[in-house]
Amino acid sequence: MDLALEQAALADQSDDVPVGAVLLGPDGALLGAGHNRREAAQDVTGHAEIEALRAASAVLGDWQLAGCTLVVTLEPCTMCAGALVLARVGRVIYGAPDPKAGAVGSLWDVVRDRRLNSRPEVVRGVLAEESAQLLRAFFTAHRSR
């Protein structure tokens, strides 16, 4: 999670919401990392999770990421949760919950929908306070503008 927090700090530098993600292989090796880039790239899909998935797929030469673990500072949204299921990611570890848009148990639970072909294990709340603090600081600063 420390690596994901480092990625989140990079997002904040480009005026993006500070969310960071890393994707680890089955052996724990770092395969990909990403941070939010929606504002920087003017790309609606520029979420940290998608960036990490793309980087890992490029390293492996495969879109299927079975046995891999995604570590992310904020609970994934519906788009990202769907991408995790489709990529067959084996485990999702996240920090802060997202009660407004979270799709890994808070608002929706996309990753455990029995109708889908893959259901990753979910670990919640890892360094949740550190992750939430980055978000609070970002939004406090943006509201005062």
Short mmCIF file of C-alpha atoms in Angstrom, two decimals:
data_model
loop_
_atom_site.label_atom_id
_atom_site.label_comp_id
_atom_site.label_asym_id
_atom_site.label_seq_id
_atom_site.Cartn_x
_atom_site.Cartn_y
_atom_site.Cartn_z
CA MET A 1 0.00 0.00 0.00
CA ASP A 2 2.94 2.32 0.55
CA LEU A 3 3.70 2.16 -3.20
CA ALA A 4 0.06 2.95 -4.00
CA LEU A 5 0.20 5.95 -1.64
CA GLU A 6 3.32 7.16 -3.46
CA GLN A 7 1.42 6.90 -6.74
CA ALA A 8 -1.51 8.83 -5.23
CA ALA A 9 0.83 11.69 -4.36
CA LEU A 10 1.82 11.88 -8.05
CA ALA A 11 -1.82 12.37 -9.05
CA ASP A 12 -2.14 15.34 -6.72
CA GLN A 13 0.76 17.06 -8.49
CA SER A 14 -1.26 17.18 -11.72
CA ASP A 15 -4.49 18.38 -10.05
CA ASP A 16 -6.05 14.93 -10.24
CA VAL A 17 -7.80 13.32 -7.28
CA PRO A 18 -4.99 11.57 -5.36
CA VAL A 19 -5.66 7.91 -5.95
CA GLY A 20 -2.83 5.47 -6.61
CA ALA A 21 -2.69 1.79 -7.53
CA VAL A 22 -0.15 -0.96 -8.05
CA LEU A 23 -0.60 -4.40 -9.56
CA LEU A 24 1.44 -7.27 -8.17
CA GLY A 25 2.05 -10.60 -9.83
CA PRO A 26 1.29 -13.92 -8.14
CA ASP A 27 4.87 -13.91 -6.82
CA GLY A 28 4.49 -10.38 -5.39
CA ALA A 29 6.57 -8.71 -8.12
CA LEU A 30 5.48 -5.22 -9.14
CA LEU A 31 3.96 -5.44 -12.63
CA GLY A 32 2.31 -2.07 -12.98
CA ALA A 33 1.57 1.18 -11.21
CA GLY A 34 -0.71 4.09 -11.88
CA HIS A 35 -2.35 7.16 -10.48
CA ASN A 36 -5.39 9.16 -11.50
CA ARG A 37 -4.77 11.00 -14.78
CA ARG A 38 -8.26 12.08 -15.82
CA GLU A 39 -7.42 15.76 -15.67
CA ALA A 40 -3.84 15.43 -16.92
CA ALA A 41 -4.83 13.28 -19.91
CA GLN A 42 -8.41 14.57 -20.31
CA ASP A 43 -9.42 10.89 -20.37
CA VAL A 44 -12.45 9.62 -18.49
CA THR A 45 -10.79 6.19 -18.17
CA GLY A 46 -7.66 7.68 -16.60
CA HIS A 47 -8.25 6.08 -13.20
CA ALA A 48 -5.34 4.71 -11.17
CA GLU A 49 -6.62 1.13 -11.42
CA ILE A 50 -6.95 1.26 -15.20
CA GLU A 51 -3.46 2.75 -15.52
CA ALA A 52 -2.02 -0.06 -13.36
CA LEU A 53 -3.92 -2.74 -15.31
CA ARG A 54 -2.65 -1.35 -18.63
CA ALA A 55 0.94 -1.24 -17.38
CA ALA A 56 0.80 -4.80 -16.05
CA SER A 57 -0.79 -6.12 -19.25
CA ALA A 58 2.01 -4.50 -21.26
CA VAL A 59 4.65 -6.16 -19.06
CA LEU A 60 3.01 -9.59 -19.27
CA GLY A 61 1.85 -9.29 -22.89
CA ASP A 62 -1.57 -10.52 -21.76
CA TRP A 63 -4.83 -8.93 -20.67
CA GLN A 64 -5.61 -11.81 -18.34
CA LEU A 65 -4.18 -11.06 -14.91
CA ALA A 66 -5.26 -14.19 -13.03
CA GLY A 67 -3.51 -14.59 -9.70
CA CYS A 68 -2.50 -10.93 -9.58
CA THR A 69 -3.31 -8.50 -6.78
CA LEU A 70 -4.40 -4.89 -7.22
CA VAL A 71 -3.58 -2.57 -4.32
CA VAL A 72 -5.37 0.78 -4.48
CA THR A 73 -5.79 3.68 -2.07
CA LEU A 74 -9.54 4.16 -2.70
CA GLU A 75 -12.30 1.63 -3.21
CA PRO A 76 -12.73 1.09 -6.99
CA CYS A 77 -15.69 2.57 -8.88
CA THR A 78 -17.99 0.54 -11.13
CA MET A 79 -15.79 1.01 -14.21
CA CYS A 80 -12.66 -0.13 -12.39
CA ALA A 81 -14.41 -2.96 -10.55
CA GLY A 82 -15.73 -4.23 -13.87
CA ALA A 83 -12.27 -4.06 -15.43
CA LEU A 84 -10.84 -6.02 -12.49
CA VAL A 85 -13.42 -8.75 -12.96
CA LEU A 86 -12.87 -8.88 -16.73
CA ALA A 87 -9.07 -9.03 -16.28
CA ARG A 88 -9.56 -11.87 -13.79
CA VAL A 89 -7.54 -10.16 -11.06
CA GLY A 90 -7.40 -12.54 -8.08
CA ARG A 91 -7.33 -10.09 -5.19
CA VAL A 92 -8.22 -6.45 -4.56
CA ILE A 93 -6.78 -4.63 -1.56
CA TYR A 94 -7.99 -1.10 -0.92
CA GLY A 95 -7.52 1.63 1.65
CA ALA A 96 -10.35 4.12 2.03
CA PRO A 97 -13.97 3.17 1.33
CA ASP A 98 -15.93 5.26 -1.16
CA PRO A 99 -19.53 5.53 0.08
CA LYS A 100 -20.53 7.71 -2.91
CA ALA A 101 -19.17 5.60 -5.78
CA GLY A 102 -17.54 2.46 -4.36
CA ALA A 103 -18.30 -0.76 -6.23
CA VAL A 104 -16.42 -3.22 -4.04
CA GLY A 105 -18.91 -3.34 -1.20
CA SER A 106 -19.86 0.24 -0.26
CA LEU A 107 -22.49 1.34 -2.77
CA TRP A 108 -22.36 -1.66 -5.10
CA ASP A 109 -20.54 -4.99 -4.95
CA VAL A 110 -19.65 -5.64 -8.57
CA VAL A 111 -16.67 -7.88 -7.81
CA ARG A 112 -18.74 -10.44 -5.91
CA ASP A 113 -21.70 -10.63 -8.27
CA ARG A 114 -22.29 -14.37 -8.74
CA ARG A 115 -23.44 -13.80 -12.31
CA LEU A 116 -19.93 -12.78 -13.38
CA ASN A 117 -17.15 -15.14 -14.42
CA SER A 118 -14.59 -14.03 -11.85
CA ARG A 119 -14.83 -12.89 -8.24
CA PRO A 120 -11.64 -11.57 -6.67
CA GLU A 121 -10.92 -11.78 -2.99
CA VAL A 122 -11.34 -8.38 -1.31
CA VAL A 123 -9.30 -6.95 1.57
CA ARG A 124 -10.59 -3.62 2.90
CA GLY A 125 -9.17 -0.87 5.05
CA VAL A 126 -5.41 -1.28 4.58
CA LEU A 127 -3.87 2.09 5.55
CA ALA A 128 -7.38 3.51 5.22
CA GLU A 129 -6.68 6.59 7.33
CA GLU A 130 -3.55 7.51 5.35
CA SER A 131 -5.47 7.07 2.10
CA ALA A 132 -8.44 9.10 3.34
CA GLN A 133 -6.18 11.88 4.61
CA LEU A 134 -4.74 12.43 1.11
CA LEU A 135 -8.27 12.75 -0.25
CA ARG A 136 -9.44 15.08 2.54
CA ALA A 137 -6.44 17.37 2.04
CA PHE A 138 -7.01 17.48 -1.71
CA PHE A 139 -10.72 18.32 -1.48
CA THR A 140 -10.21 20.85 1.33
CA ALA A 141 -7.66 22.68 -0.82
CA HIS A 142 -9.94 22.59 -3.88
CA ARG A 143 -13.01 23.82 -2.01
CA SER A 144 -11.13 26.83 -0.69
CA ARG A 145 -10.22 28.06 -4.18
#
